[in-house]
Tab-separated table of C-alpha atoms in Angstrom:
chain	number	residue	atom	x	y	z
A	1	MET	CA	47.561	-59.934	5.284
A	2	SER	CA	47.129	-60.949	1.718
A	3	LYS	CA	45.826	-57.851	0.328
A	4	ILE	CA	49.167	-56.502	1.954
A	5	MET	CA	51.146	-58.681	0.600
A	6	PHE	CA	49.571	-58.053	-2.901
A	7	ASP	CA	49.445	-55.043	-2.692
A	8	TYR	CA	53.585	-55.546	-2.494
A	9	THR	CA	54.516	-57.117	-4.817
A	10	LYS	CA	52.554	-54.537	-7.328
A	11	SER	CA	54.030	-52.525	-6.169
A	12	VAL	CA	57.381	-53.942	-6.909
A	13	LEU	CA	56.635	-54.645	-10.488
A	14	GLU	CA	55.979	-51.188	-11.477
A	15	ARG	CA	59.495	-50.239	-9.495
A	16	VAL	CA	61.085	-52.817	-11.245
A	17	SER	CA	58.942	-52.304	-14.241
A	18	PHE	CA	61.812	-50.667	-16.530
A	19	ASP	CA	64.264	-53.812	-16.744
A	20	PRO	CA	62.291	-57.005	-18.447
A	21	VAL	CA	64.838	-59.117	-16.842
A	22	LEU	CA	64.178	-58.271	-13.097
A	23	PHE	CA	60.736	-57.947	-13.781
A	24	CYS	CA	60.484	-60.899	-14.059
A	25	LYS	CA	63.240	-62.275	-11.549
A	26	GLU	CA	60.446	-60.305	-8.800
A	27	LEU	CA	57.593	-61.960	-10.882
A	28	GLU	CA	59.284	-65.452	-9.461
A	29	LYS	CA	59.744	-64.680	-5.867
A	30	ALA	CA	55.587	-63.337	-6.398
A	31	ILE	CA	54.615	-66.291	-7.750
A	32	ARG	CA	56.639	-68.450	-4.926
A	33	THR	CA	55.185	-65.753	-2.284
A	34	LEU	CA	51.417	-65.433	-3.203
A	35	LEU	CA	48.491	-67.443	-2.490
A	36	PRO	CA	46.987	-69.072	-5.217
A	37	PHE	CA	43.723	-67.284	-5.363
A	38	GLU	CA	46.093	-63.910	-5.813
A	39	LEU	CA	48.176	-65.267	-8.057
A	40	ASP	CA	44.705	-64.759	-10.389
A	41	GLN	CA	44.176	-62.070	-8.964
A	42	LEU	CA	48.231	-60.581	-10.394
A	43	ARG	CA	47.484	-62.357	-13.659
A	44	GLU	CA	44.512	-60.328	-14.405
A	45	TRP	CA	46.633	-57.563	-13.141
A	46	LEU	CA	49.554	-58.239	-16.000
A	47	PHE	CA	47.414	-58.767	-18.392
A	48	ASP	CA	46.027	-54.452	-17.691
A	49	PHE	CA	49.579	-53.760	-17.150
A	50	THR	CA	51.489	-55.051	-19.718
A	51	ILE	CA	49.150	-53.944	-22.413
A	52	GLU	CA	51.045	-49.959	-22.107
A	53	LYS	CA	54.376	-52.160	-21.981
A	54	PRO	CA	54.548	-55.107	-24.783
A	55	GLU	CA	58.180	-55.519	-23.888
A	56	LEU	CA	57.074	-57.364	-20.925
A	57	LYS	CA	54.499	-59.682	-22.636
A	58	GLN	CA	57.580	-62.467	-22.319
A	59	CYS	CA	57.855	-62.369	-18.422
A	60	LEU	CA	53.822	-63.458	-18.411
A	61	ILE	CA	55.254	-67.144	-19.552
A	62	ILE	CA	56.183	-67.584	-16.228
A	63	VAL	CA	52.568	-66.448	-14.898
A	64	ASN	CA	50.473	-68.672	-16.631
A	65	SER	CA	53.304	-72.046	-15.989
């Protein structure tokens, strides 16, 4: 079940990545719902994903706090 939620979260974040504000909101939702080990995976994925989208780097603060 947890893999499904993690994959769903990634797909939502990819779909809203055109808007940094919406991306940050969805990221906040994900932080509330994912398990601690999934958050570690999400952090790694975000670092890779935001390399190509520097406008989303500001949202990394949410994950690191």
